[in-house]
Tab-separated table of C-alpha atoms in Angstrom:
chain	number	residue	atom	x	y	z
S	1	UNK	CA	-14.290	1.072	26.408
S	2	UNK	CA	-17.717	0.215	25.258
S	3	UNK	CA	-18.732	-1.727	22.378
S	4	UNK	CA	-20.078	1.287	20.447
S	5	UNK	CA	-16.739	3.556	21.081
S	6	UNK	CA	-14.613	0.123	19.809
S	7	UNK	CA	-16.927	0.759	16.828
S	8	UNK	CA	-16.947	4.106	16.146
S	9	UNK	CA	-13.426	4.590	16.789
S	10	UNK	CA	-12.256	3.043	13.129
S	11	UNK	CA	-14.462	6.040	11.138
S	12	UNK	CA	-12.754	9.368	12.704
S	13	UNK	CA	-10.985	9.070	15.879
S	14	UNK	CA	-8.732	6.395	14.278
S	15	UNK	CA	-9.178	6.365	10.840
S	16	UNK	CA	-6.749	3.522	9.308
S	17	UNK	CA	-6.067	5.993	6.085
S	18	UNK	CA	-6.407	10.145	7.210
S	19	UNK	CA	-5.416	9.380	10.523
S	20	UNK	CA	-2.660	7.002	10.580
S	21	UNK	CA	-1.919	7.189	7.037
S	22	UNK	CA	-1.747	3.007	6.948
S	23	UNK	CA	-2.851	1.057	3.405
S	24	UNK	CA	-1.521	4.033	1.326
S	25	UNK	CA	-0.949	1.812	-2.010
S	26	UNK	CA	-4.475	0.950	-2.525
S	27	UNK	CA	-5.752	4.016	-1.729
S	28	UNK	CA	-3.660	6.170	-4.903
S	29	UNK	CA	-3.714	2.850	-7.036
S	30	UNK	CA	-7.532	1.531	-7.200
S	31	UNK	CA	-9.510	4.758	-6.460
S	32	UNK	CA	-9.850	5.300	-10.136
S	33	UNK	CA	-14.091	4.289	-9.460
S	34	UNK	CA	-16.078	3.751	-6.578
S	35	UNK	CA	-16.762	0.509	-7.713
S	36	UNK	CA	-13.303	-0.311	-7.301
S	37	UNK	CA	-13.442	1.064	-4.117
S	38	UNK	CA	-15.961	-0.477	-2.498
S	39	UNK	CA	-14.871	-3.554	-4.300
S	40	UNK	CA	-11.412	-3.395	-2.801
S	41	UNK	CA	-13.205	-2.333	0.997
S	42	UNK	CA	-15.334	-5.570	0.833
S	43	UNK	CA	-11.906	-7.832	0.202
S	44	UNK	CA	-11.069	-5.865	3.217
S	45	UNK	CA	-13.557	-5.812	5.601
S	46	UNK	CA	-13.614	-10.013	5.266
S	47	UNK	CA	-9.696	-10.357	5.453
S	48	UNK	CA	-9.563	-8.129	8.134
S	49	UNK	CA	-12.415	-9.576	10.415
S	50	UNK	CA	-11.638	-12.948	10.208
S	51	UNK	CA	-7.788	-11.965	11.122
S	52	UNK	CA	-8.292	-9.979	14.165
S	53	UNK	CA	-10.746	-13.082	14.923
S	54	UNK	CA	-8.625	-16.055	13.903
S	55	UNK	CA	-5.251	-14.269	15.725
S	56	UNK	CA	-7.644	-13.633	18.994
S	57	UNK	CA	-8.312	-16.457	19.483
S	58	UNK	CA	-4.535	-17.795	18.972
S	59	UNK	CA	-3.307	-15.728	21.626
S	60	UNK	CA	-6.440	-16.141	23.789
S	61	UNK	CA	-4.618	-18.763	25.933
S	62	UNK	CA	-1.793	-16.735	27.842
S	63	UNK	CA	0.609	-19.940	27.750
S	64	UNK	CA	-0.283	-20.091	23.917
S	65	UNK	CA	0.237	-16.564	23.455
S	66	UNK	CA	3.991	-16.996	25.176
S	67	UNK	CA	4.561	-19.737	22.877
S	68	UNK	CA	3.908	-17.825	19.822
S	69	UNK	CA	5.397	-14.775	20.907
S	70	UNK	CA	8.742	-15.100	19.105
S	71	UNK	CA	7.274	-16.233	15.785
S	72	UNK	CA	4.322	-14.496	16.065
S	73	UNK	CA	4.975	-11.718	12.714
S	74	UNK	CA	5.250	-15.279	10.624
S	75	UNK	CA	2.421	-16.968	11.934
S	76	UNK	CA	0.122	-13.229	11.955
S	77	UNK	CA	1.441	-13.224	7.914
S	78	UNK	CA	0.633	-17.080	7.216
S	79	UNK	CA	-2.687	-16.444	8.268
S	80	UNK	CA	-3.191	-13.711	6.505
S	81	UNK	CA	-1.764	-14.499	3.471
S	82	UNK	CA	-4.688	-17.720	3.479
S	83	UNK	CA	-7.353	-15.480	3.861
S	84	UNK	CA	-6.210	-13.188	1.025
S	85	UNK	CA	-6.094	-16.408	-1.743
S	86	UNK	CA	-9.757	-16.833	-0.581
S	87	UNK	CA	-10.551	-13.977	-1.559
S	88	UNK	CA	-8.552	-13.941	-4.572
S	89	UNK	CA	-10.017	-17.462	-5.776
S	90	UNK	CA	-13.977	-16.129	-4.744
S	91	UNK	CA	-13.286	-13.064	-6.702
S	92	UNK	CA	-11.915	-14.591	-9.529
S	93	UNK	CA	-14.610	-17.001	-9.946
S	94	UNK	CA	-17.427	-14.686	-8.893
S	95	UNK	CA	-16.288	-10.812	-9.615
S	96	UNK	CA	-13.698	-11.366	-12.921
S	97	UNK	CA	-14.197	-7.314	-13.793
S	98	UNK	CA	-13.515	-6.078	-10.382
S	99	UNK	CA	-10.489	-9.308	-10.468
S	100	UNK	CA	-9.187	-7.710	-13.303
S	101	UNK	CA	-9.018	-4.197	-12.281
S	102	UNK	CA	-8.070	-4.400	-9.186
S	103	UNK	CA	-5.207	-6.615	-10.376
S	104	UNK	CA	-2.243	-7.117	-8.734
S	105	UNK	CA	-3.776	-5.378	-5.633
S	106	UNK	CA	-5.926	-8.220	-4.222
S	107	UNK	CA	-2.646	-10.504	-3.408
S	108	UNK	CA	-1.214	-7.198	-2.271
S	109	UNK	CA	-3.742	-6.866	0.895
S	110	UNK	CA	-0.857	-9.730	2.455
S	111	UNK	CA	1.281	-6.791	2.893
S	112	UNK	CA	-1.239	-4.016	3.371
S	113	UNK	CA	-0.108	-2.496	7.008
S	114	UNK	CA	-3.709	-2.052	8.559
S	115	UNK	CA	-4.584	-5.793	8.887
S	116	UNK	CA	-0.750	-7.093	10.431
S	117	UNK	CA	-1.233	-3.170	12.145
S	118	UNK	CA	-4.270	-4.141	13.932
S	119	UNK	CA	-3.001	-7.900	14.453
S	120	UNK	CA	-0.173	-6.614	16.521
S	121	UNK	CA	-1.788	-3.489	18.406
S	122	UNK	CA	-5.253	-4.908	19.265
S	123	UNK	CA	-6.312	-8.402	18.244
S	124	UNK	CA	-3.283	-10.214	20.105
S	125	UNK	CA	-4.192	-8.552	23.499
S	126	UNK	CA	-7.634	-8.490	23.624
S	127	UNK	CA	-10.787	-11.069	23.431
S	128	UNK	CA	-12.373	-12.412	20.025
S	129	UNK	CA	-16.048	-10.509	20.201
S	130	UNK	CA	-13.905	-7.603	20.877
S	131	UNK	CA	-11.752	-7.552	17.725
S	132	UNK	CA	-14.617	-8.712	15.374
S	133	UNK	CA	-15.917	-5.316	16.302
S	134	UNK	CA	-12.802	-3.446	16.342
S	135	UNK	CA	-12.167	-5.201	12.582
S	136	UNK	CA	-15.829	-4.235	11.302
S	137	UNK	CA	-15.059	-0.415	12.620
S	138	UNK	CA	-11.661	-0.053	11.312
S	139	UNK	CA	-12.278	-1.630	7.657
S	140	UNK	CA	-15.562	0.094	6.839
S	141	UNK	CA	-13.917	3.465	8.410
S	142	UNK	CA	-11.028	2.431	5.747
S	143	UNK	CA	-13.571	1.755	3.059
S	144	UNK	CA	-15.577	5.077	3.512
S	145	UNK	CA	-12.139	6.718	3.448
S	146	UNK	CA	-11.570	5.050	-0.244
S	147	UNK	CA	-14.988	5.822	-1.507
S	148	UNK	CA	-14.350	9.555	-0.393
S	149	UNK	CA	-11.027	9.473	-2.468
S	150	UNK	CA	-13.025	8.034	-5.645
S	151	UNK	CA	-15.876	10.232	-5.232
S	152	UNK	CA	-13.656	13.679	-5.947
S	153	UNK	CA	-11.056	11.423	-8.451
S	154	UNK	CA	-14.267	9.558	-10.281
S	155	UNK	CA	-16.618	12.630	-10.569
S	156	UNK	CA	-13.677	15.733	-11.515
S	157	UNK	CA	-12.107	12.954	-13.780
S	158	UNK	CA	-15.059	10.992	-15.890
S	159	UNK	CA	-17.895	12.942	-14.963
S	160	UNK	CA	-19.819	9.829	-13.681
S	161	UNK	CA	-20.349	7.731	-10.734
S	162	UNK	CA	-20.312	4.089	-10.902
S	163	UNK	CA	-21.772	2.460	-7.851
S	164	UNK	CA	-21.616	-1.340	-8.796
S	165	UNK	CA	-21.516	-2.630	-13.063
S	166	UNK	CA	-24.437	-1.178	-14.676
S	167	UNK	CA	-25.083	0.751	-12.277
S	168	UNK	CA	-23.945	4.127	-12.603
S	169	UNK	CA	-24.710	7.557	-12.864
S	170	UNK	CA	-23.657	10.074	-15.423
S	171	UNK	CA	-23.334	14.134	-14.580
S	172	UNK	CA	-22.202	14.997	-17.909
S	173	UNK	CA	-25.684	17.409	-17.800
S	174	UNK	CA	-24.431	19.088	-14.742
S	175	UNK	CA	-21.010	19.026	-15.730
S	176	UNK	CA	-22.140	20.934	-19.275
S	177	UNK	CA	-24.597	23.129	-17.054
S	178	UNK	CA	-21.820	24.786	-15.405
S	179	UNK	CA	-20.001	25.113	-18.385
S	180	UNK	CA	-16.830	22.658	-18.052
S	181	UNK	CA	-14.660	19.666	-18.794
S	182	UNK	CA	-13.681	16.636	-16.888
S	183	UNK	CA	-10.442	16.610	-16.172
S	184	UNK	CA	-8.575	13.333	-16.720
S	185	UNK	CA	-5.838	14.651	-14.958
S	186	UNK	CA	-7.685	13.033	-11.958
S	187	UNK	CA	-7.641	9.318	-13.401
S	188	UNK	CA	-4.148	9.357	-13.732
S	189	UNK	CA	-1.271	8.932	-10.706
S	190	UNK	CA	-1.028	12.894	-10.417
S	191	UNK	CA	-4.929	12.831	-9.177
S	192	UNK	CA	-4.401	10.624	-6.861
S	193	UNK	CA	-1.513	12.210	-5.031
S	194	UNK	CA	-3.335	15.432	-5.341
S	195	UNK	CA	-6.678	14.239	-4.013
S	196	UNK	CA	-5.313	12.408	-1.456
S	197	UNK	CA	-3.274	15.718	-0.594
S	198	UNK	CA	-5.810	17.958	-0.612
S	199	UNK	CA	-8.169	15.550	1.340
S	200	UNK	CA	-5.648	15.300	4.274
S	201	UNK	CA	-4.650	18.817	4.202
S	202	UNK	CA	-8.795	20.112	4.867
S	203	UNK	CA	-8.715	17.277	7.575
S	204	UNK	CA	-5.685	18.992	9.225
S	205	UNK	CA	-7.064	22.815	9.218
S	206	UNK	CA	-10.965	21.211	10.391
S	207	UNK	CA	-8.573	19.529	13.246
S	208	UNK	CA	-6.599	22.327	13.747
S	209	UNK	CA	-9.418	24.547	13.822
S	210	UNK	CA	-11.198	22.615	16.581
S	211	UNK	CA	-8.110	22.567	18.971
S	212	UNK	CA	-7.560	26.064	18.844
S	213	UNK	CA	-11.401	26.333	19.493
S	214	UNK	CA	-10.622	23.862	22.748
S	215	UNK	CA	-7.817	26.356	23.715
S	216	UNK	CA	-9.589	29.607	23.739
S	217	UNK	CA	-12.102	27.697	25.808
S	218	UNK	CA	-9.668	26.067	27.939
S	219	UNK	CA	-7.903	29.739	28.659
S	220	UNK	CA	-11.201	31.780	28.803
S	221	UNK	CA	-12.678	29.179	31.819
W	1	UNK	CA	15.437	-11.180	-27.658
W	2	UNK	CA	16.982	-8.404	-28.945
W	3	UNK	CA	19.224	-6.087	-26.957
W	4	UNK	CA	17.528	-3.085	-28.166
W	5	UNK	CA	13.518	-4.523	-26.663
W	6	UNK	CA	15.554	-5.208	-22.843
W	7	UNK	CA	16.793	-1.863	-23.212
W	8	UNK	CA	13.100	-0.141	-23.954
W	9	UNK	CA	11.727	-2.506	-20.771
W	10	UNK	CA	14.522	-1.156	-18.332
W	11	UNK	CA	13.599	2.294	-19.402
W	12	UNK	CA	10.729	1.586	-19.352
W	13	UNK	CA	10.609	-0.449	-15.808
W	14	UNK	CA	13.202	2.626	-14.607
W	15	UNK	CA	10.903	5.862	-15.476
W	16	UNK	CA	7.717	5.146	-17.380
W	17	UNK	CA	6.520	2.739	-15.170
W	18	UNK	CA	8.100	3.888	-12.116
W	19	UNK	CA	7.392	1.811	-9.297
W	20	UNK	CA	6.706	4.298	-7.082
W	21	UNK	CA	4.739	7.264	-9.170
W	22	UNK	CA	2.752	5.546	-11.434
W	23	UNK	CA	2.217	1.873	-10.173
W	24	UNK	CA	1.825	2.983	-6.700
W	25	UNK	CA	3.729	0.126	-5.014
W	26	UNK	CA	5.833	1.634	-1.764
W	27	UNK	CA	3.960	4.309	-0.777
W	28	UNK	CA	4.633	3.716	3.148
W	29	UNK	CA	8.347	4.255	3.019
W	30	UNK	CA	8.046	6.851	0.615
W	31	UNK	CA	6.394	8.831	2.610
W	32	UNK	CA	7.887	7.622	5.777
W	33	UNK	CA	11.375	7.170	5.266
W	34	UNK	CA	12.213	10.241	2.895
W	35	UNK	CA	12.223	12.742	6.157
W	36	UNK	CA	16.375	12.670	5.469
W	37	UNK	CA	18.562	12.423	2.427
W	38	UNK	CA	20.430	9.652	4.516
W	39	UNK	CA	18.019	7.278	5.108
W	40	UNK	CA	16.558	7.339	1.836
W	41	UNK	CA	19.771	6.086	0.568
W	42	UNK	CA	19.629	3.540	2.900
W	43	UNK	CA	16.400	2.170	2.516
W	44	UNK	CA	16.415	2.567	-1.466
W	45	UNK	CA	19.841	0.359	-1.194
W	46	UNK	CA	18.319	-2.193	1.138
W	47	UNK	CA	15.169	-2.436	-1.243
W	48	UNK	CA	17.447	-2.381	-4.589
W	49	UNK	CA	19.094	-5.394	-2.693
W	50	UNK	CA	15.700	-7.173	-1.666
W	51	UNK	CA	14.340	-6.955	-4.674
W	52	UNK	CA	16.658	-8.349	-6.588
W	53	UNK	CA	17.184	-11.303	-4.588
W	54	UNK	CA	13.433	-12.116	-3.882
W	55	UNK	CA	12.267	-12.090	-7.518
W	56	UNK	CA	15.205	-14.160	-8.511
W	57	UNK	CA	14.024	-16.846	-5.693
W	58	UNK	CA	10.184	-16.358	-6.278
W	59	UNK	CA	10.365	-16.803	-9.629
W	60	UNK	CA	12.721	-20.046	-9.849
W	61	UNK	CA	10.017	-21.174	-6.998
W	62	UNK	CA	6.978	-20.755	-9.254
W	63	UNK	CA	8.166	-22.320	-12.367
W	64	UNK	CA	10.117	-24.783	-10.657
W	65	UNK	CA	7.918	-25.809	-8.116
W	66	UNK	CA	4.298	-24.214	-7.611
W	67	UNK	CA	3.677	-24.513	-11.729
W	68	UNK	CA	4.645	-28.580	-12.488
W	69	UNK	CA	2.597	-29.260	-9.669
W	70	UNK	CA	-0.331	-27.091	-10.640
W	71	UNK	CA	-0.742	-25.627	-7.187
W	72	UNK	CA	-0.193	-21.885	-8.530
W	73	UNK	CA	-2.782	-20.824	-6.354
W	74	UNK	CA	-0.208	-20.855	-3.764
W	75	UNK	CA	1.810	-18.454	-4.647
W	76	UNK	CA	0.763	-15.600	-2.361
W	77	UNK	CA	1.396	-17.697	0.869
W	78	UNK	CA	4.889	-19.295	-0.532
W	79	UNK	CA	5.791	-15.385	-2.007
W	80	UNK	CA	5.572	-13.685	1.819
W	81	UNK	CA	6.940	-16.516	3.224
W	82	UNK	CA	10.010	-16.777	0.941
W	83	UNK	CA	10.480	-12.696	1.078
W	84	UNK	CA	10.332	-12.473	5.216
W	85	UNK	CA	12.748	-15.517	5.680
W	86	UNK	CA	14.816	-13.451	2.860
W	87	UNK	CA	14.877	-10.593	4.810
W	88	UNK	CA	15.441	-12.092	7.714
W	89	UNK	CA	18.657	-13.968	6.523
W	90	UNK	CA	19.761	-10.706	4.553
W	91	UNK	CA	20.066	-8.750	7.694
W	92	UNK	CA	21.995	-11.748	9.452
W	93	UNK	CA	24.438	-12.043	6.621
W	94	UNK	CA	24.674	-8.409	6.421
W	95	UNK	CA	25.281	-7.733	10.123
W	96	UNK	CA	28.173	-10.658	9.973
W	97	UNK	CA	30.008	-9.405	7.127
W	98	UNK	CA	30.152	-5.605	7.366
W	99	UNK	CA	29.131	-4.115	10.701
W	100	UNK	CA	29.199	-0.767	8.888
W	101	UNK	CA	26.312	-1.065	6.329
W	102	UNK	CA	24.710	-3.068	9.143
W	103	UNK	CA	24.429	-0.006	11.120
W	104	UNK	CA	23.443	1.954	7.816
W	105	UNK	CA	20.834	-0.578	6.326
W	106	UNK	CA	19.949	-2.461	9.426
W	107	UNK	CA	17.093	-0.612	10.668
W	108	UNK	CA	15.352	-0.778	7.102
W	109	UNK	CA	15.177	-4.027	6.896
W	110	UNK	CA	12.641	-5.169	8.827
W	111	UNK	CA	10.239	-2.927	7.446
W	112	UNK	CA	11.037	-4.187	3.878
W	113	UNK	CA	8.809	-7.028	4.277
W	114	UNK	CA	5.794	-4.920	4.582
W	115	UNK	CA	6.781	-3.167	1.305
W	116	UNK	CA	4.181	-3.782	-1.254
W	117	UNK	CA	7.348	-3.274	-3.802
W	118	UNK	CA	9.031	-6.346	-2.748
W	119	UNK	CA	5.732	-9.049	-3.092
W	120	UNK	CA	4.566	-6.707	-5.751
W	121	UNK	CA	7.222	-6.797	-8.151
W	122	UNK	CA	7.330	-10.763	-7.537
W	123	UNK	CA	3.406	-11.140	-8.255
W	124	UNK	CA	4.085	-8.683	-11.831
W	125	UNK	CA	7.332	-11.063	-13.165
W	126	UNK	CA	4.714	-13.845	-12.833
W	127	UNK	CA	1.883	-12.022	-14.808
W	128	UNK	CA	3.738	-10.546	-16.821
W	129	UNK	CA	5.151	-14.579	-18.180
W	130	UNK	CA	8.735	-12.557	-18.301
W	131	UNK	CA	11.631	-15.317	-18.732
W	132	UNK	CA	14.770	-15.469	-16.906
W	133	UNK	CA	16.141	-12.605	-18.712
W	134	UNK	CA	13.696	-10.086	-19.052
W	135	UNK	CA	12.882	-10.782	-15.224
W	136	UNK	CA	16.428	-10.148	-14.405
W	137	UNK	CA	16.672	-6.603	-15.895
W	138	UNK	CA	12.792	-5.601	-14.738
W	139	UNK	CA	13.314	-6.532	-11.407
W	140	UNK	CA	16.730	-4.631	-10.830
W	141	UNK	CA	15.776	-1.954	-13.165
W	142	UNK	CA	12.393	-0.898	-11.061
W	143	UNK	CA	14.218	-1.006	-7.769
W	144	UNK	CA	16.560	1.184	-9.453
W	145	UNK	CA	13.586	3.191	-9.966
W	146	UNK	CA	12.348	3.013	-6.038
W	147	UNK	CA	15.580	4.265	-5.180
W	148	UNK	CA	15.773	7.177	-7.908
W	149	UNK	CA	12.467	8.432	-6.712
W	150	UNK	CA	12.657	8.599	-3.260
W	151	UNK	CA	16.317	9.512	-3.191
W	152	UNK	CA	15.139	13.102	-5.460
W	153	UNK	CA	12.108	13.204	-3.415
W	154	UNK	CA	13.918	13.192	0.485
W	155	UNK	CA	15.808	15.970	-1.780
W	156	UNK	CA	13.116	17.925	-2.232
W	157	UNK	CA	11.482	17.208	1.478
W	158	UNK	CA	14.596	18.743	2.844
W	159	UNK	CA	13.790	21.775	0.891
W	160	UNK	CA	9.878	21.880	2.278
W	161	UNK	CA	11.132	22.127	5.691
W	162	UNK	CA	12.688	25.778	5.169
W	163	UNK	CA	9.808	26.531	3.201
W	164	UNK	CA	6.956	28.957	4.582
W	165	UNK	CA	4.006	26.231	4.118
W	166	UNK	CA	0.789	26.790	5.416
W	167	UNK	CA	-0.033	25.433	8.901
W	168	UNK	CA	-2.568	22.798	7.615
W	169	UNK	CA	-0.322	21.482	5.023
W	170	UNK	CA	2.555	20.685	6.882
W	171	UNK	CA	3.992	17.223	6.701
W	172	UNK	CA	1.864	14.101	5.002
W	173	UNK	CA	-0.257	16.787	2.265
W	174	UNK	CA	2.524	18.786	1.237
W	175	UNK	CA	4.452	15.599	0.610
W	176	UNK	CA	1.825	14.419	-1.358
W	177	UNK	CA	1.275	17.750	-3.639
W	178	UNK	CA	4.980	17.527	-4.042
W	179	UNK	CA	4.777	13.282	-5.278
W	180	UNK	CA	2.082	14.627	-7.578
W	181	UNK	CA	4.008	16.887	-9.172
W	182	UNK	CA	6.747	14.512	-9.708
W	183	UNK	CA	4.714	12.212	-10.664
W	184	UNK	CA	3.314	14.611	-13.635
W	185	UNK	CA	7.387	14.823	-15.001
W	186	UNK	CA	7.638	11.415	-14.965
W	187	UNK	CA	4.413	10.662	-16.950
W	188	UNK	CA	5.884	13.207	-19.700
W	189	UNK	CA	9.135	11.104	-20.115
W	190	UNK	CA	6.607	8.474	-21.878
W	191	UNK	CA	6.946	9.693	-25.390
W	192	UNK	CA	10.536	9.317	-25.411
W	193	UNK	CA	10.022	5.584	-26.426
């Protein structure tokens, strides 16, 4: 496999959240904004790189690698877990908004399946460059997927889009163009299960869709 | 405190704020392990169980230890670590004493650790600056809650399967229309208190 597939491979092929349905809590909890989103995909995208790097290069020695093998879930989690209070202490000194509302979801990431997923399935077996890439592909394939969820949940449910603080955009014009409401159904927990429902489903019928395509083909040559 | 305020925070704990529907903590075994009424049981005991214990522990740990000597900051690290070896000695104890709930619990307990519920509930009894108490009956009263929820919603899952659901909905989205909805009954039991 080539660099750019190890890449790409996190956005659609493997996508952490629609494809392996991994990191579910965030995604329903924290999706209320895409600033929260992209907020909790940066905390990610560090945590997760610097794993798959740090655990590389701990198994990178085959005799090491033996050694570790039958602790190897505590020592994946202690490492981890240090990289999350980084980011916990940066954010809180740095980012106190964001701190505060993504709350009790920044220690959380410990515990969040993709990063001890990818620990175990790819970082242990295979060399550092390698799973710096593979961590950069799957957490900003994992961040797109959040901002996707708090794009429908944030625009159907406030009628505005914040990108980052100040900076955000309100549709309330277009919203009373078409003649409607927003629905705050969609900031509460019955608009995340719904969005994240509905998201999943469409990505099951374009899926479906294409394989039946690939049969026809497949029968017809 | 008052009898009557511990009995408004394990309602409270129970349905309002259900750990599953409305804080969002759980979500993989929800979904996961809700396929069959049986196992739901089973992991909703083993979690009732883990919970329990772990906050009890965690919480001792933090204002016995991490707080007098002002290195809080390490509670994430000392949390995990305290809640695998937990699970770990749970499911030794467990598989010693009664071979029967061994086989009935035992392959749910590895996976607790990965719960979000389990470090989750640990990190809130800390924010929330509960004491003994009030930690007691919010920690037993939301895993009460985990296993309410999932036990009505492998229920309902074993419904879905009969049902005539469109091809693209079947499995993870239908599950999650269904969560939503019982997620909407739940947020209606608020104005009870």
């Amino acid at each position: 496999m080539n660099q750019k597939d190890n890449f790409i491979k996190g956005f659609f092929k493997e996508n952490p959240l629609f494809v392996t349905v991994l990191g579910t809590c965030p995604a329903l909890a924290i999706t209320k904004s895409l600033e929260n989103a992209i907020g909790m995909g940066i905390a990610v995208f560090f945590v997760l790189v610097l794993s798959n790097l740090i655990i590389s290069l701990l198994t990178i020695n085959p005799k090491m690698k033996e050694f570790i093998k039958p602790v190897r879930i505590p020592v994946y989690i202690v490492v981890i877990a240090t990289l999350v209070t980084i980011v916990e202490m940066v954010m809180h000194a740095y980012l106190p908004a964001l701190f505060v509302s993504l709350g009790v979801f920044i220690p959380l990431i410990v515990v969040n399946c993709i990063i001890l997923g990818r620990a175990e399935a790819f970082a242990s077996d295979n060399k550092p460059v390698d799973s710096i890439i593979d961590g950069m592909g799957m957490a900003l394939g994992y961040t797109m997927a959040l901002m996707l969820i708090s794009l429908v949940r944030e625009i159907l449910g406030s009628a505005s889009i914040t990108i980052w603080g100040d900076l955000a955009l309100d549709i309330t014009p277009v919203f009373t163009f078409i003649g409607i409401q927003p629905i705050s159904m969609f900031l509460q927990p019955v608009g995340a299960f719904l969005t994240f429902g509905f998201i999943l489903a469409t990505l099951a019928a374009i899926t479906n869709k294409k394989s039946a395509k690939l049969a026809t083909e497949v029968k017809q040559s | 405190m008052s009898i009557g305020a511990l009995i408004s925070l394990a309602f409270t704990a129970l349905i309002i704020e259900n750990v599953i529907l409305t804080q969002f903590l759980g979500i993989c075994p929800f979904l996961g392990v809700s396929k069959k009424r049986s196992s739901a049981l089973g992991m909703g005991m083993a979690v009732v169980a883990v919970i329990v214990i772990s906050s009890i522990i965690t919480y001792v740990l933090y204002h016995g230890v991490l707080a007098p000597l002002e290195i809080e900051y390490m509670r994430t690290i000392v949390f995990i670590l305290v809640i695998a070896a937990l699970v770990q000695m749970v499911e030794l104890v467990v598989k010693k004493i009664s071979p029967a709930l061994y086989k009935a619990l035992g392959i749910y307990l590895p996976l607790i650790t990965t719960n979000c519920a389990v470090l989750g509930v640990a990190i809130i009894n800390i924010n929330k600056e509960f004491n003994f108490i009030q930690m007691l009956v919010y920690s037993t009263f939301v895993s009460l809650g985990f296993l309410l929820v999932i036990y009505l919603f492998s229920m309902l899952r074993e419904k879905i399967d009969s049902a005539p659901v469109p091809k693209a909905f079947k499995g993870t989205p239908i599950a999650l229309i269904v969560a939503a909805i019982l997620a909407m009954i739940f947020s209606r039991f608020g104005g009870l208190i």
